[in-house]
């Protein structure tokens, strides 16, 4: 992390970026710009603003400069740090980058001393490794097999920001998929988990054109990892890590074995070998996933000459599956029939009831929160036994469906059967 000595603000050094300002004509460096992490357009815009002020201060107004080459401040030398301006003060008032503890420290028990210090877990994985032997003994699993877990994790973030993307308390889900050892074994499993993970995210409604890959190499790879590849997503504030798929080797089980004195090995009945399994770890932040789904779902179109904003959630993950709409709220026959449909659907899905306002406005309200289907009970429903109209959110097309076929129709559209 780094501190601004003037404003007293604190930043993560890997979340602020600097670039030299180089004159196009002479290739002379005249100073530096420094911006906070964001999307490419925002970072370049902020850097141009700083560069313009820098050139004006040096009486070089109007000079053309080369394209910015952003690097993380954590990579800056001491000489560069003496010239790099703080994003807060605009002056070279940043301290040198230094380490900080990402784990939250607490104490167990009433006494306050060094012997009862504990830490909130920064990931869910270690609970899986601790329970490896229990799961193996009680479920009689054969390798390869996986253990999945979802739960709270805590990290001492210096600058929580970007809505729910980066926070100190978050929901994390991980799988530890245990495989046989061998340098010729893990690459195939790792690639399979990469492919399946991407397919899973796309099936939830993530836009494939906003997704990418980031392969960790060299210093970017954890000391225990054989390989690690992130699935990235282009959020409005920039391309960021969404999900990581790591080949962790047998590091964790080996460390727990050494620390506890209990063997965490596995006997393979087929090869008659005893070994400590290696593992592949897909790790995904639930909060980040929810944000990516919302970003992917946001859509705009034009209906009847009017602009429409709506959330194009996949029906299987839409928070509200359908909304039931009696055409008029003061006609008992319409309301009672609609209420009967609503209560039957409630037993299976999360559905909403809306009886207020013009039917077109109710459609728009449902579209804005991503409801896939609007079920309207009108006079044809009660007088002609013509069933209800079900309106599709994306196409806005409406179909007549008999009352006894409403649940099967929605089941097919939402659950696929």
Coordinates of C-alpha atoms in Angstrom, one line a residue:
X1 CA 0.0 0.0 0.0
X2 CA 1.0 3.7 -0.3
X3 CA -0.1 6.8 1.6
X4 CA -0.5 10.3 0.4
X5 CA 1.5 12.4 2.9
X6 CA -0.5 15.5 2.2
X7 CA -4.2 14.3 2.2
X8 CA -3.5 11.2 4.4
X9 CA -5.5 9.0 2.0
X10 CA -4.3 5.5 1.5
X11 CA -4.2 3.4 -1.7
X12 CA -3.4 -0.2 -2.7
X13 CA -0.3 0.1 -4.8
X14 CA -1.6 -2.4 -7.3
X15 CA -4.8 -0.3 -7.8
X16 CA -3.1 3.0 -8.9
X17 CA -1.2 3.3 -12.1
X18 CA 1.5 5.7 -13.3
X19 CA 2.8 6.5 -16.7
X20 CA 5.7 8.8 -18.0
X21 CA 4.6 11.8 -20.0
X22 CA 6.9 11.7 -23.1
X23 CA 7.0 14.4 -25.8
X24 CA 6.2 13.0 -29.2
X25 CA 8.7 15.2 -31.0
X26 CA 11.9 14.8 -28.9
X27 CA 11.0 11.6 -26.8
X28 CA 11.9 13.7 -23.7
X29 CA 10.2 12.6 -20.5
X30 CA 8.7 15.7 -18.8
X31 CA 7.1 14.0 -15.8
X32 CA 4.5 11.5 -14.7
X33 CA 0.8 11.0 -14.4
X34 CA -0.9 8.8 -11.8
X35 CA -4.5 7.6 -11.9
X36 CA -6.7 5.1 -10.0
X37 CA -7.8 1.8 -11.4
X38 CA -10.7 2.0 -13.8
X39 CA -11.7 1.2 -17.3
X40 CA -9.3 2.2 -20.1
X41 CA -11.4 5.2 -21.2
X42 CA -11.6 6.7 -17.7
X43 CA -7.9 6.1 -17.0
X44 CA -6.8 7.7 -20.2
X45 CA -9.2 10.6 -19.7
X46 CA -7.9 11.3 -16.2
X47 CA -4.3 10.9 -17.4
X48 CA -4.8 13.4 -20.3
X49 CA -6.2 15.9 -17.8
X50 CA -3.1 15.6 -15.6
X51 CA -0.8 15.7 -18.5
X52 CA -2.4 18.9 -19.8
X53 CA -1.8 20.6 -16.4
X54 CA 1.7 19.3 -16.3
X55 CA 2.6 20.7 -19.8
X56 CA 1.0 24.0 -18.9
X57 CA 3.0 24.2 -15.7
X58 CA 6.2 23.6 -17.7
X59 CA 5.3 26.2 -20.3
X60 CA 4.8 23.5 -23.0
X61 CA 1.1 23.9 -23.6
X62 CA -0.1 22.3 -26.8
X63 CA 2.9 19.9 -27.1
X64 CA 1.9 16.5 -28.4
X65 CA 2.8 13.5 -26.2
X66 CA 3.1 9.7 -26.8
X67 CA 0.5 7.2 -25.7
X68 CA 0.4 6.4 -22.0
X69 CA 2.1 3.2 -20.9
X70 CA 0.5 2.5 -17.5
X71 CA 2.2 0.4 -14.9
X72 CA 1.2 -0.5 -11.3
X73 CA 2.8 1.9 -8.7
X74 CA 4.1 -1.3 -6.9
X75 CA 6.6 -1.6 -9.8
X76 CA 7.9 2.0 -9.5
X77 CA 11.5 2.6 -8.4
X78 CA 12.4 5.0 -5.6
X79 CA 13.6 7.6 -8.1
X80 CA 10.3 7.3 -10.0
X81 CA 8.3 7.6 -6.8
X82 CA 9.9 10.9 -6.1
X83 CA 8.3 12.3 -9.2
X84 CA 5.0 10.4 -9.4
X85 CA 2.0 12.6 -8.3
X86 CA -0.5 11.4 -5.8
X87 CA -4.0 10.9 -7.3
X88 CA -5.3 12.8 -4.3
X89 CA -3.0 15.8 -4.1
X90 CA -1.6 16.0 -7.6
X91 CA 1.9 16.4 -6.1
X92 CA 4.7 13.8 -5.6
X93 CA 3.5 13.1 -2.0
X94 CA 3.2 9.3 -2.1
X95 CA 5.2 7.0 0.2
X96 CA 7.1 4.0 -1.1
X97 CA 4.9 0.9 -1.4
X98 CA 4.9 -1.3 1.6
X99 CA 3.3 -4.6 2.7
X100 CA 0.1 -4.7 4.7
X101 CA -1.9 -7.5 6.3
X102 CA -5.0 -8.6 4.3
X103 CA -6.3 -10.6 7.2
X104 CA -8.6 -9.2 9.9
X105 CA -7.1 -9.8 13.3
X106 CA -9.4 -10.6 16.3
X107 CA -9.1 -12.3 19.8
X108 CA -10.8 -15.3 21.1
X109 CA -11.8 -15.2 24.8
X110 CA -12.1 -12.4 27.3
X111 CA -8.4 -11.7 27.9
X112 CA -6.5 -9.4 25.6
X113 CA -3.1 -10.8 25.0
X114 CA -0.9 -12.2 22.3
X115 CA -1.8 -15.8 23.0
X116 CA -5.5 -15.6 22.0
X117 CA -5.0 -13.8 18.6
X118 CA -7.1 -15.3 15.8
X119 CA -7.8 -14.2 12.2
X120 CA -11.1 -14.1 10.2
X121 CA -10.7 -16.4 7.3
X122 CA -9.6 -14.7 4.0
X123 CA -10.9 -17.6 1.9
X124 CA -13.1 -20.7 2.4
X125 CA -10.7 -23.2 1.0
X126 CA -8.8 -24.2 4.2
X127 CA -11.9 -25.6 5.8
X128 CA -12.2 -28.0 2.9
X129 CA -8.6 -29.2 3.4
X130 CA -9.1 -29.7 7.1
X131 CA -12.2 -31.8 6.5
X132 CA -10.6 -33.8 3.6
X133 CA -10.0 -36.9 5.7
X134 CA -13.5 -36.8 7.3
X135 CA -15.1 -36.6 3.9
X136 CA -12.9 -39.3 2.4
X137 CA -13.7 -41.7 5.3
X138 CA -17.5 -41.0 5.6
X139 CA -18.5 -40.8 1.9
X140 CA -16.1 -43.4 0.4
X141 CA -15.2 -41.2 -2.5
X142 CA -12.7 -42.3 -5.1
X143 CA -10.3 -39.8 -6.7
X144 CA -10.9 -37.7 -8.7
X145 CA -13.7 -36.1 -6.6
X146 CA -14.4 -32.6 -5.3
X147 CA -15.6 -30.8 -2.2
X148 CA -17.5 -27.6 -2.6
X149 CA -18.2 -24.9 -0.1
X150 CA -19.8 -21.5 0.0
X151 CA -19.5 -18.9 2.9
X152 CA -18.3 -15.6 4.2
X153 CA -14.7 -14.5 3.7
X154 CA -13.1 -11.3 5.1
X155 CA -10.2 -9.2 3.7
X156 CA -8.7 -6.0 5.1
X157 CA -9.2 -4.0 1.9
X158 CA -7.7 -0.6 2.1
X159 CA -10.1 1.0 -0.4
X160 CA -13.4 -0.9 -0.8
X161 CA -15.1 0.5 -3.9
X162 CA -17.0 -0.2 -7.1
X163 CA -20.3 -1.1 -5.5
X164 CA -20.2 -4.7 -4.4
X165 CA -17.1 -5.6 -6.4
X166 CA -14.5 -5.0 -3.7
X167 CA -15.6 -5.2 -0.1
X168 CA -14.2 -6.3 3.3
X169 CA -16.9 -8.9 3.9
X170 CA -18.0 -11.0 0.9
X171 CA -19.5 -14.4 -0.1
X172 CA -17.2 -16.8 -1.7
X173 CA -17.7 -20.2 -3.3
X174 CA -14.9 -22.7 -4.0
X175 CA -14.3 -26.2 -5.1
X176 CA -11.3 -28.3 -4.2
X177 CA -11.2 -31.0 -6.9
X178 CA -8.7 -33.7 -5.8
X179 CA -6.7 -35.5 -8.5
X180 CA -3.8 -38.0 -8.8
X181 CA -0.3 -36.5 -8.7
X182 CA 1.9 -36.1 -11.7
X183 CA 3.0 -33.3 -14.1
X184 CA 1.2 -35.1 -16.9
X185 CA -2.1 -35.3 -15.0
X186 CA -3.1 -31.9 -13.8
X187 CA -3.0 -29.9 -17.1
X188 CA -5.9 -31.9 -18.5
X189 CA -8.0 -31.5 -15.4
X190 CA -7.1 -27.8 -15.2
X191 CA -8.2 -27.2 -18.8
X192 CA -11.4 -29.1 -18.3
X193 CA -12.3 -26.9 -15.3
X194 CA -11.5 -23.8 -17.3
X195 CA -13.8 -24.8 -20.1
X196 CA -16.6 -26.0 -17.7
X197 CA -16.3 -22.8 -15.6
X198 CA -16.8 -20.6 -18.6
X199 CA -19.7 -22.6 -19.9
X200 CA -21.3 -22.3 -16.4
X201 CA -21.0 -18.5 -16.4
X202 CA -22.4 -18.2 -19.9
X203 CA -25.3 -20.4 -18.9
X204 CA -26.2 -17.9 -16.1
X205 CA -26.5 -15.2 -18.7
X206 CA -23.0 -13.6 -18.7
X207 CA -22.2 -12.0 -22.1
X208 CA -19.4 -13.9 -23.7
X209 CA -18.1 -10.8 -25.5
X210 CA -17.4 -9.2 -22.1
X211 CA -15.4 -12.2 -20.8
X212 CA -11.7 -12.8 -21.2
X213 CA -8.7 -14.8 -19.8
X214 CA -5.8 -13.7 -17.7
X215 CA -3.0 -16.3 -17.4
X216 CA -0.8 -15.8 -14.3
X217 CA 2.9 -16.3 -15.1
X218 CA 6.2 -15.7 -13.3
X219 CA 5.9 -13.4 -10.3
X220 CA 2.1 -13.3 -10.8
X221 CA 1.8 -16.9 -9.9
X222 CA 1.5 -18.0 -6.2
X223 CA 4.6 -19.8 -4.9
X224 CA 2.6 -23.1 -4.5
X225 CA 0.7 -23.0 -7.7
X226 CA 1.5 -25.0 -10.8
X227 CA -0.8 -22.8 -12.9
X228 CA -3.6 -20.2 -12.4
X229 CA -5.9 -18.7 -15.0
X230 CA -8.5 -16.1 -14.2
X231 CA -11.8 -15.6 -16.1
X232 CA -12.1 -11.8 -16.4
X233 CA -15.1 -9.6 -17.0
X234 CA -15.4 -6.1 -18.5
X235 CA -17.3 -4.2 -15.8
X236 CA -18.2 -0.5 -16.4
X237 CA -15.2 0.4 -14.2
X238 CA -12.7 -1.8 -16.2
X239 CA -11.8 -5.4 -16.9
X240 CA -11.4 -7.3 -13.6
X241 CA -11.0 -10.8 -12.2
X242 CA -14.3 -12.7 -11.9
X243 CA -13.2 -16.3 -11.3
X244 CA -9.9 -18.0 -10.7
X245 CA -9.0 -21.6 -11.7
X246 CA -5.8 -22.7 -10.0
X247 CA -3.7 -25.9 -10.0
X248 CA -2.5 -25.8 -6.4
X249 CA -0.5 -29.1 -6.4
X250 CA -0.5 -30.9 -3.0
X251 CA 0.8 -27.8 -1.1
X252 CA -2.2 -27.4 1.2
X253 CA -2.7 -31.0 2.3
X254 CA 1.1 -31.3 2.8
X255 CA 1.1 -28.2 5.0
X256 CA -1.8 -29.4 7.1
X257 CA -0.1 -32.8 7.4
X258 CA 3.1 -31.2 8.7
X259 CA 1.2 -28.9 11.1
X260 CA -1.1 -31.5 12.6
X261 CA 1.0 -34.6 12.5
X262 CA -2.0 -36.4 10.9
X263 CA -1.5 -38.0 7.5
X264 CA -3.8 -36.8 4.8
X265 CA -2.8 -39.3 2.1
X266 CA -5.0 -41.4 -0.1
X267 CA -4.7 -45.1 -1.1
X268 CA -5.5 -45.8 -4.7
X269 CA -7.2 -49.3 -5.0
X270 CA -6.4 -49.5 -8.7
X271 CA -2.7 -48.5 -8.8
X272 CA -2.0 -49.7 -5.2
X273 CA -0.3 -46.4 -4.5
X274 CA -0.5 -44.2 -1.5
X275 CA -0.1 -40.5 -2.2
X276 CA -1.1 -37.0 -1.1
X277 CA -3.6 -35.8 -3.8
X278 CA -3.1 -32.7 -5.8
X279 CA -6.1 -30.4 -6.4
X280 CA -7.6 -28.0 -8.9
X281 CA -9.4 -25.0 -7.3
X282 CA -12.1 -23.0 -9.1
X283 CA -12.9 -20.0 -6.9
X284 CA -15.7 -17.5 -7.5
X285 CA -17.0 -14.4 -5.6
X286 CA -20.8 -14.5 -5.4
X287 CA -21.0 -10.7 -5.1
X288 CA -18.9 -10.2 -8.2
X289 CA -20.9 -12.8 -10.1
X290 CA -24.1 -11.0 -9.2
X291 CA -22.7 -7.7 -10.4
X292 CA -21.5 -9.3 -13.6
X293 CA -24.9 -10.8 -14.2
X294 CA -26.6 -7.4 -13.7
X295 CA -24.1 -5.7 -16.1
X296 CA -24.7 -8.4 -18.7
X297 CA -28.5 -8.2 -18.3
X298 CA -28.8 -4.5 -18.8
X299 CA -30.4 -3.8 -22.2
X300 CA -32.0 -1.0 -24.1
X301 CA -34.4 -1.1 -27.0
X302 CA -37.4 0.8 -28.5
X303 CA -41.0 -0.3 -28.2
X304 CA -43.7 1.7 -30.0
X305 CA -41.3 4.6 -30.5
X306 CA -40.4 4.7 -26.8
X307 CA -37.1 3.8 -25.3
X308 CA -37.1 0.9 -22.9
X309 CA -34.6 0.0 -20.3
X310 CA -34.8 -3.6 -18.9
X311 CA -32.8 -6.4 -17.3
X312 CA -32.5 -9.4 -19.6
X313 CA -32.0 -12.0 -16.9
X314 CA -32.1 -15.6 -17.8
X315 CA -35.4 -17.0 -16.6
X316 CA -33.7 -19.6 -14.4
X317 CA -31.8 -17.0 -12.3
X318 CA -34.3 -14.1 -12.5
X319 CA -35.1 -13.1 -8.9
X320 CA -38.8 -12.8 -9.8
X321 CA -40.0 -15.4 -12.2
X322 CA -43.4 -13.9 -13.1
X323 CA -45.8 -11.2 -12.2
X324 CA -49.6 -11.8 -12.1
X325 CA -51.7 -8.8 -13.3
X326 CA -55.5 -8.6 -13.1
X327 CA -56.6 -6.2 -15.8
X328 CA -58.7 -4.2 -13.4
X329 CA -58.3 -4.2 -9.6
X330 CA -62.0 -3.3 -8.9
X331 CA -63.5 -6.3 -10.7
X332 CA -63.8 -9.2 -8.2
X333 CA -64.0 -11.9 -10.9
X334 CA -60.7 -10.8 -12.4
X335 CA -58.9 -10.4 -9.1
X336 CA -60.1 -13.7 -7.6
X337 CA -59.0 -15.6 -10.7
X338 CA -55.6 -13.8 -10.8
X339 CA -55.2 -14.4 -7.0
X340 CA -55.8 -18.1 -7.5
X341 CA -53.1 -18.3 -10.2
X342 CA -50.7 -16.2 -8.0
X343 CA -51.1 -18.5 -5.0
X344 CA -50.5 -21.7 -7.0
X345 CA -47.4 -20.2 -8.6
X346 CA -46.1 -19.0 -5.1
X347 CA -45.8 -22.7 -4.1
X348 CA -43.1 -23.2 -6.7
X349 CA -41.6 -19.8 -7.7
X350 CA -40.9 -16.4 -6.4
X351 CA -43.7 -14.4 -8.2
X352 CA -45.0 -10.9 -7.8
X353 CA -48.5 -9.3 -7.7
X354 CA -49.3 -6.0 -9.3
X355 CA -52.8 -4.6 -9.7
X356 CA -52.1 -0.8 -9.8
X357 CA -51.8 1.4 -12.9
X358 CA -52.3 1.0 -16.6
X359 CA -51.3 -2.5 -17.9
X360 CA -48.5 -0.9 -20.1
X361 CA -46.9 0.7 -17.1
X362 CA -47.1 -2.5 -15.1
X363 CA -45.3 -4.2 -18.0
X364 CA -42.5 -1.6 -17.9
X365 CA -42.1 -2.0 -14.1
X366 CA -41.7 -5.7 -14.5
X367 CA -39.2 -5.2 -17.4
X368 CA -37.0 -2.9 -15.3
X369 CA -36.5 -5.5 -12.6
X370 CA -36.0 -8.3 -15.1
X371 CA -39.2 -10.3 -14.7
X372 CA -39.3 -12.7 -17.6
X373 CA -43.1 -13.3 -17.8
X374 CA -46.2 -11.1 -17.2
X375 CA -49.4 -13.1 -16.7
X376 CA -52.5 -11.0 -17.4
X377 CA -56.0 -12.0 -16.4
X378 CA -58.5 -10.2 -18.6
X379 CA -62.3 -10.4 -19.5
X380 CA -61.6 -13.1 -22.1
X381 CA -60.2 -15.2 -19.3
X382 CA -63.4 -15.2 -17.2
X383 CA -66.1 -14.8 -19.8
X384 CA -64.8 -16.9 -22.7
X385 CA -62.6 -19.3 -20.7
X386 CA -59.8 -18.3 -23.1
X387 CA -57.0 -18.6 -20.6
X388 CA -54.5 -15.9 -19.7
X389 CA -52.1 -14.0 -21.7
X390 CA -48.4 -14.5 -21.0
X391 CA -46.1 -11.8 -22.2
X392 CA -42.4 -12.5 -22.9
X393 CA -40.1 -9.8 -21.6
X394 CA -37.5 -9.9 -24.3
X395 CA -39.7 -10.0 -27.4
X396 CA -42.8 -8.5 -25.8
X397 CA -44.9 -11.1 -27.7
X398 CA -48.0 -12.4 -25.9
X399 CA -49.6 -15.9 -26.2
X400 CA -52.9 -17.2 -24.9
X401 CA -52.4 -20.1 -22.4
X402 CA -55.2 -22.2 -20.8
X403 CA -55.4 -21.8 -17.0
X404 CA -54.4 -25.5 -16.4
X405 CA -51.3 -25.1 -18.6
X406 CA -49.8 -22.0 -17.0
X407 CA -47.6 -23.9 -14.6
X408 CA -46.3 -26.4 -17.3
X409 CA -45.7 -23.5 -19.7
X410 CA -43.6 -21.6 -17.1
X411 CA -41.8 -24.9 -16.0
X412 CA -40.7 -25.5 -19.5
X413 CA -39.5 -21.9 -19.9
X414 CA -37.7 -21.6 -16.5
X415 CA -36.6 -25.1 -15.6
X416 CA -36.3 -26.6 -19.1
X417 CA -38.8 -29.4 -18.6

